Coordinates of C-alpha atoms and ligand atoms in Angstrom, one line a residue:
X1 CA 18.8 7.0 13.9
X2 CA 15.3 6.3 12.6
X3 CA 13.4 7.7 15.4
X4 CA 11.4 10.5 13.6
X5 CA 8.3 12.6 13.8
X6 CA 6.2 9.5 12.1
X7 CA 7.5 7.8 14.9
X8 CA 5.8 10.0 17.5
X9 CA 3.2 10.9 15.6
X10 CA 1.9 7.1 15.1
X11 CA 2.6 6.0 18.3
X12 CA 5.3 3.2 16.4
X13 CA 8.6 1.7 17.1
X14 CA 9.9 1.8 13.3
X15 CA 9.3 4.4 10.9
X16 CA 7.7 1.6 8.7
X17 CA 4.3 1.5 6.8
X18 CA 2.6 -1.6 5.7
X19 CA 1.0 -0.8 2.4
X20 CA -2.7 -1.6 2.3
X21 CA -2.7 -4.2 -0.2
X22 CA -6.4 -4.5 -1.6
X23 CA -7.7 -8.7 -0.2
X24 CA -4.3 -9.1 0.5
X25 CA -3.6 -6.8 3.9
X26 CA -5.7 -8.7 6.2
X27 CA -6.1 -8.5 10.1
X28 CA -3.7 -11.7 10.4
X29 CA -0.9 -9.4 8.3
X30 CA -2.0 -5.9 9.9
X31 CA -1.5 -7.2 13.2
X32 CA 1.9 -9.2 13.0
X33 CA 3.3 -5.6 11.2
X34 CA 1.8 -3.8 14.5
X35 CA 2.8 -6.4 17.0
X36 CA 6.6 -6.1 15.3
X37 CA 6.5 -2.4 15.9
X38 CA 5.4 -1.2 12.4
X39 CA 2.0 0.5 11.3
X40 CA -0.1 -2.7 9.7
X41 CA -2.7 -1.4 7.9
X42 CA -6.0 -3.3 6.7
X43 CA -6.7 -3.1 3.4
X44 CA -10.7 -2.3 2.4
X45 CA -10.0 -2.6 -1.0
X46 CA -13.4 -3.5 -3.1
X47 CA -14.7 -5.6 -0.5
X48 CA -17.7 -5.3 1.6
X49 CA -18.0 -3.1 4.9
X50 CA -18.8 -5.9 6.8
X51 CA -15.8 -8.0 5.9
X52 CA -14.1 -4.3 6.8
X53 CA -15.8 -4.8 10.2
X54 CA -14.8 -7.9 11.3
X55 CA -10.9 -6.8 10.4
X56 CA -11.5 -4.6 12.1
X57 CA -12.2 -5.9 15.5
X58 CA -9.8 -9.3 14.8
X59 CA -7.1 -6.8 14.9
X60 CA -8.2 -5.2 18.1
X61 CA -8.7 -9.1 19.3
X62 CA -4.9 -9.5 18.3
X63 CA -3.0 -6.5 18.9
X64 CA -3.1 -3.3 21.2
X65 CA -0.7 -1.3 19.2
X66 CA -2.0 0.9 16.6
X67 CA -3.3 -0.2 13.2
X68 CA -4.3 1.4 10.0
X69 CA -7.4 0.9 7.4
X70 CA -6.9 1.7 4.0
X71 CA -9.7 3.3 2.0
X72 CA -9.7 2.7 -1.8
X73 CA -11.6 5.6 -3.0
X74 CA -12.7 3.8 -6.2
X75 CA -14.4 1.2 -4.0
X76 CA -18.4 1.5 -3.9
X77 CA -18.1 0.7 -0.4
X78 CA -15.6 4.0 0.1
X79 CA -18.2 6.3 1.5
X80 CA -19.5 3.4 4.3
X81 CA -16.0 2.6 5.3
X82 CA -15.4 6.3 5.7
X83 CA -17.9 6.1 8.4
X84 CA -17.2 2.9 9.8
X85 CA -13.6 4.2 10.9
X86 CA -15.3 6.7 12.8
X87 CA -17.9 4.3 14.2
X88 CA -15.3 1.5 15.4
X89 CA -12.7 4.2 16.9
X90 CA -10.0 3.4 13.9
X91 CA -7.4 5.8 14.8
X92 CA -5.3 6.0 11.3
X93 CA -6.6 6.2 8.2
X94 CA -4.4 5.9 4.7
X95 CA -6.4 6.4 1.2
X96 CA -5.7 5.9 -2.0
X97 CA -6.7 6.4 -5.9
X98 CA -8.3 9.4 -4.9
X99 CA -9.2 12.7 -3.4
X100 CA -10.4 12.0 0.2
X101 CA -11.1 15.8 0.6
X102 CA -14.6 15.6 1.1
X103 CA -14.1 13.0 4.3
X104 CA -11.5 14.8 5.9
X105 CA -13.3 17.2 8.3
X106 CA -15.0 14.6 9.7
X107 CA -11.8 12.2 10.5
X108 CA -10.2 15.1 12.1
X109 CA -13.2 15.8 14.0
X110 CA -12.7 12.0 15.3
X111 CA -9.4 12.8 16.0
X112 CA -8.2 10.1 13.5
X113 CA -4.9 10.7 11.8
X114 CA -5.5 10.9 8.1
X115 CA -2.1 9.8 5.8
X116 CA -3.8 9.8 2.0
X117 CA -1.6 8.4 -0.5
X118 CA -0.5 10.4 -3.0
X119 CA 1.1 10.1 -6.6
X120 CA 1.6 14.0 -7.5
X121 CA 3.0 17.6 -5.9
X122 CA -0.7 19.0 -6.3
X123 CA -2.7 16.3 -4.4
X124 CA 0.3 16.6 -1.4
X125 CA -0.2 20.4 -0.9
X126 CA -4.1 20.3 -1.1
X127 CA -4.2 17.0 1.4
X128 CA -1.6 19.6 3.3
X129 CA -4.3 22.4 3.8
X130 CA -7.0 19.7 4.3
X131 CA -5.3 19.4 7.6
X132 CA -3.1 15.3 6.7
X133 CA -1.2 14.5 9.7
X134 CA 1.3 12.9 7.1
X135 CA 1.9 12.5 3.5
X136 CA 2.6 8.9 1.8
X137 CA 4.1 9.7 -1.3
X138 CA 3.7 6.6 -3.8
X139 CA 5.7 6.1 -7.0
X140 CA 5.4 4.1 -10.0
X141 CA 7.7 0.9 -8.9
X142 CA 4.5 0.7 -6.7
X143 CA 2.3 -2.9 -7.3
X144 CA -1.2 -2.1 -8.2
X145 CA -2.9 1.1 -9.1
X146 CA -0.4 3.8 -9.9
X147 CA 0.4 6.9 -10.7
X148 CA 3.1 8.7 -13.5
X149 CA 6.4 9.5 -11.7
X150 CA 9.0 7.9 -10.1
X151 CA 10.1 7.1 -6.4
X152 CA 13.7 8.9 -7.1
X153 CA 11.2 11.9 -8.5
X154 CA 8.6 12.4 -6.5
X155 CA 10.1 12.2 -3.1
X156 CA 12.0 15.2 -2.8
X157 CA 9.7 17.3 -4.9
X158 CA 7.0 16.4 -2.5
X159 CA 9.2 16.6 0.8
X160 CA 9.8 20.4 -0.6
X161 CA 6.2 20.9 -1.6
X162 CA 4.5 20.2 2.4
X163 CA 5.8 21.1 5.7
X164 CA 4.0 17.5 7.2
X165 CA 6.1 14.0 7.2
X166 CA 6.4 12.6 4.0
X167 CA 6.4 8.4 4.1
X168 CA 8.0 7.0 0.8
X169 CA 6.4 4.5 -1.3
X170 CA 7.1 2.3 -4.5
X171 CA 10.3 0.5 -4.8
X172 CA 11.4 0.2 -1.5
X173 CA 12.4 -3.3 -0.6
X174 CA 15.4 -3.3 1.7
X175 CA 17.4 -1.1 3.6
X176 CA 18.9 0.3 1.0
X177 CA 15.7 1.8 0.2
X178 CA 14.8 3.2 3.6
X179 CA 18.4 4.8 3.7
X180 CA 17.5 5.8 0.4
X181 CA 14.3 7.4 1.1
X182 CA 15.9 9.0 4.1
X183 CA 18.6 10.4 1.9
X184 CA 15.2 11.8 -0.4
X185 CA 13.8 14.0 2.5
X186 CA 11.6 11.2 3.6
X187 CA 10.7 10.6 7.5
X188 CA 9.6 7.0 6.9
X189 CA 8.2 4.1 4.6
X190 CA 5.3 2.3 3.8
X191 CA 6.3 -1.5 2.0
X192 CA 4.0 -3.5 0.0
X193 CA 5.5 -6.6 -2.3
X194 CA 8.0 -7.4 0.7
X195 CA 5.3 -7.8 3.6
X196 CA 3.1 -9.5 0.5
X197 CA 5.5 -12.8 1.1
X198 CA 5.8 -12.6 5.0
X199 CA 4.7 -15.7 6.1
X200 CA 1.5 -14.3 8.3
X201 CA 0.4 -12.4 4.8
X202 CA -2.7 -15.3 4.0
X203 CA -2.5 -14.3 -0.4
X204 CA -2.4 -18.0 -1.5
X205 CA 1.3 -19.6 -1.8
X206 CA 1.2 -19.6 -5.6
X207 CA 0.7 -15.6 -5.4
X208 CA 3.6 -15.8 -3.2
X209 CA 5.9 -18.1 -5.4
X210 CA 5.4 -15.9 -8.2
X211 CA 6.2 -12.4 -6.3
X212 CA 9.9 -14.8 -5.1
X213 CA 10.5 -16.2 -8.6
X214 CA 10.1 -12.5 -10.3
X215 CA 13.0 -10.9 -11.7
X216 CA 13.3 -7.4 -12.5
X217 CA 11.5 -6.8 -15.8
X218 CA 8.7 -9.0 -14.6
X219 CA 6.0 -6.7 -13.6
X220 CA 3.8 -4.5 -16.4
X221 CA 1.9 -1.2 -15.7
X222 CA -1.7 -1.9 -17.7
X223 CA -4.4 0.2 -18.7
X224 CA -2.8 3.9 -18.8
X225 CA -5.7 4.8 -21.0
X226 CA -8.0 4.8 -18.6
X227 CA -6.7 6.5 -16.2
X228 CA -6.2 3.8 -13.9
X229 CA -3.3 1.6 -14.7
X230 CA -2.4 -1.1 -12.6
X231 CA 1.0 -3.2 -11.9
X232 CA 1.0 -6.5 -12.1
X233 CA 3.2 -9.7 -12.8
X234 CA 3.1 -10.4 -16.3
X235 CA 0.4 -13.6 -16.8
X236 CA -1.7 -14.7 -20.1
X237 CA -4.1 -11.8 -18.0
X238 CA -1.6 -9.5 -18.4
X239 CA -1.1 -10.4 -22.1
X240 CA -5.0 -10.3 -22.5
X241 CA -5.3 -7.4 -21.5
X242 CA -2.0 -5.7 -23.2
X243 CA -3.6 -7.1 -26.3
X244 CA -6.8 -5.4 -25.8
X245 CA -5.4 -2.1 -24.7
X246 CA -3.5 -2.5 -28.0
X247 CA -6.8 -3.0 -30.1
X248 CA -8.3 -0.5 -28.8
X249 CA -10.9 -1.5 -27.1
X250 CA -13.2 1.1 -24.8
X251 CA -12.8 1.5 -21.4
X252 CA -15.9 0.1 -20.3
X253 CA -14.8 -3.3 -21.8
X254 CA -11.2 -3.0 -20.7
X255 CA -12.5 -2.9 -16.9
X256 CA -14.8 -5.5 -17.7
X257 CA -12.1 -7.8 -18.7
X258 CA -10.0 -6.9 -15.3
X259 CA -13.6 -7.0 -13.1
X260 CA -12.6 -9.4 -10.0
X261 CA -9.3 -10.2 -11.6
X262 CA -7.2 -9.5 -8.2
X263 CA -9.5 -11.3 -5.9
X264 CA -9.3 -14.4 -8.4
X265 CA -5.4 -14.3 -7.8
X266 CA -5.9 -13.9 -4.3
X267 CA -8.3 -15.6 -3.1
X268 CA -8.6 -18.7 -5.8
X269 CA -5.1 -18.7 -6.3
X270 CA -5.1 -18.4 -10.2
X271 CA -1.9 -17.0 -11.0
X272 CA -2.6 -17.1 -14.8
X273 CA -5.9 -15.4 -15.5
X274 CA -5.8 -13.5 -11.8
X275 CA -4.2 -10.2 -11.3
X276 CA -1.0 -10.6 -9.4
X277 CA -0.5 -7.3 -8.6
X278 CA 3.0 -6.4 -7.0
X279 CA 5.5 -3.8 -7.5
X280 CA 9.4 -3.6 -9.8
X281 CA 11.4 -4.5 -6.5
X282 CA 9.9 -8.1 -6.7
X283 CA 12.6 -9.2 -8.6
X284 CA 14.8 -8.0 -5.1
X285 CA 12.8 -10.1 -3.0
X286 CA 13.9 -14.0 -2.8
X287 CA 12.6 -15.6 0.7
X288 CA 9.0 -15.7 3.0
X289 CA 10.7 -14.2 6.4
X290 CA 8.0 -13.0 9.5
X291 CA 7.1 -9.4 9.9
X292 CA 9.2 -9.2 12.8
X293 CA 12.7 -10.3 10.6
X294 CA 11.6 -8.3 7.9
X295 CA 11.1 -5.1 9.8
X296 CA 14.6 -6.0 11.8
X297 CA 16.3 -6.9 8.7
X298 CA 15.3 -3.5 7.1
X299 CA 16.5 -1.2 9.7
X300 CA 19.7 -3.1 10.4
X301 CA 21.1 -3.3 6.8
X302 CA 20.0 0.7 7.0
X303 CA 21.8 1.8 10.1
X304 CA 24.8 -0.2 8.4
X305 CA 24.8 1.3 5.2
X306 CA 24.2 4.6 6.5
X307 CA 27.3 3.9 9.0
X308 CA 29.5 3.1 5.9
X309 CA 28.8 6.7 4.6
X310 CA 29.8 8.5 7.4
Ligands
TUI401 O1 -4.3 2.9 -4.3 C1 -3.2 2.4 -4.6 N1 -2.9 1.2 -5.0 C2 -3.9 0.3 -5.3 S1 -5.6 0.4 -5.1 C3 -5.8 -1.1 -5.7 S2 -7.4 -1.8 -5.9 C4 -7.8 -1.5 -7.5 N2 -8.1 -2.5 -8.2 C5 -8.4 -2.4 -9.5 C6 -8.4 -1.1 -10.1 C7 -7.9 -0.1 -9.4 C8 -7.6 -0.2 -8.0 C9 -4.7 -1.7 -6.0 N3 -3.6 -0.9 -5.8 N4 -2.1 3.2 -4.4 C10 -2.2 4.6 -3.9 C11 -2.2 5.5 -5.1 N5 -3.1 6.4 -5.2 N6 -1.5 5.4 -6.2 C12 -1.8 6.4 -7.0 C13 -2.8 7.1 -6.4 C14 -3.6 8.2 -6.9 C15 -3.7 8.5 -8.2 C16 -4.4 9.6 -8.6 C17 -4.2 9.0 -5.9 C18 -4.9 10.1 -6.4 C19 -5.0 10.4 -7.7 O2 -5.7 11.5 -8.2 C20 -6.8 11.9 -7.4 C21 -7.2 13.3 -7.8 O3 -8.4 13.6 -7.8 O4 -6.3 14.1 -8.0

């Protein structure tokens, strides 16, 4: 029932996307999604292309399914990881907060598949002519950097917007989401906070505590103002920086006072002053489970509620 296109065009078992969580999707996390039949995807995030590198080839070291990397645009490394795809024989590539335009020809040319994520109709249909072999469609439930609309909007305005596979993104938790996203016009997913808790994701347990105690009105979009808002769990951070954003402060000292915020969460495992980015359907998610049940779990309680339709 959820064999489609993605499915043939990725070389996967499930229509199913891990989102490329900056210092959080790892080669342990990419490979336990690939080896349980989804697309894992490494994250570059802000970090160095070396540390890219060696995720790189642990992956390889771990799985022989496919595997993603995903290029945050914003990153000063963006335009060496760009290359090192090429160099290291990555074969898919997702991007995001950003235009990858000006990389594309040369992906292509390696014959890597190129998925950018997208947050509006316009970036979709010029990714579309830039020759994407797929679409993921991201909406504001999403953690992390975000854009303006919707899951429930977005989808089916870009699903009528591109003639390539559109993966949905934000808010999707469960299989009530997938059949949901189906239901949209969408040939597949890509999941971020649920795959965050998994237990071969290495984020820190306190990060994962606070993504299982959530509820729903946990999470807070900051820093519209400069064009970059992020979603996070709300923190003193996130107070901070509310505060801030509500003096008016420039921009230049709001992203000073968020500079190395996520890795702090991450990687030191301080859940107050760190950004603990993670997206609205936290509040959904309530045990650590392994890729493998999480992926199962997901397409089973789909088929099922899709069957109960019928
Ligand atoms: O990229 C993400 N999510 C991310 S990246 C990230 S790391 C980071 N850390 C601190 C500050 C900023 C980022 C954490 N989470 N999702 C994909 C995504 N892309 N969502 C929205 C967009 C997007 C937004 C605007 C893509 C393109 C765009 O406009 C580009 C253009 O030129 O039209």
């Amino acid at each position: 029932m959820f064999d489609t296109k993605i499915c043939e065009i990725f070389n996967i078992e499930y229509p199913i996307f891990q989102g490329g969580m900056a210092w959080i999707a790892d080669h342990n996390l990419a490979s336990a999604v690939s080896e349980a039949g989804g697309l894992g995807i490494i994250a570059a995030g802000n970090a160095p292309t070396e540390w890219v590198r060696e995720q790189i080839l642990k992956t390889k070291e771990k799985t022989n399914k496919p595997f993603g990397v995903n290029i945050m645009l914003l990153s000063p490394y963006a335009e060496e990881i760009a290359h090192l795809v090429c160099e290291l024989g990555v074969k898919v590539v997702t991007t995001g907060a950003g235009n990858p335009g000006k990389y594309m020809e040369m992906w292509k040319e390696e014959g890597i598949k190129v998925v950018p994520v997208v947050a509006s109709v316009a970036l979709a249909k010029r990714m579309e002519r830039a020759g994407a072999d797929a679409i993921v469609a991201e909406g504001c439930e999403a953690g992390g950097h975000i854009g303006e609309l919707t899951t429930m909007s977005l989808i089916p305005q870009v699903v009528d917007a591109v003639n390539i596979p559109v993966i949905a993104a934000g808010g999707i938790g469960d299989g009530r989401g997938l059949a949901a996203a189906m239901m949209l016009g969408a040939e597949g997913i890509q999941v971020g906070t649920r795959f965050l808790v998994a237990d071969e994701c290495s984020v820190c347990d306190a990060y994962k505590e606070k993504v299982i105690n959530a509820k729903d009105i946990d999470t807070v979009a900051t820093g519209r103002f400069t064009g970059h808002p992020v979603r996070v769990l709300k923190n003193k951070l996130s107070r901070q920086m509310m505060l801030l954003e509500k003096q008016g402060v420039t921009i230049e000292e709001f992203e000073e006072a968020g500079r190395g915020a996520l890795r702090k969460a991450v990687v030191e495992g301080d859940i107050a002053m760190g950004s603990v980015m993670a997206g609205q359907i936290a509040g959904l998610i309530k045990k650590t489970q392994s890729c493998k049940e999480i992926i199962e779990e997901i397409f089973d309680e789909a088929s099922k509620v899709v069957e109960g339709i019928r």
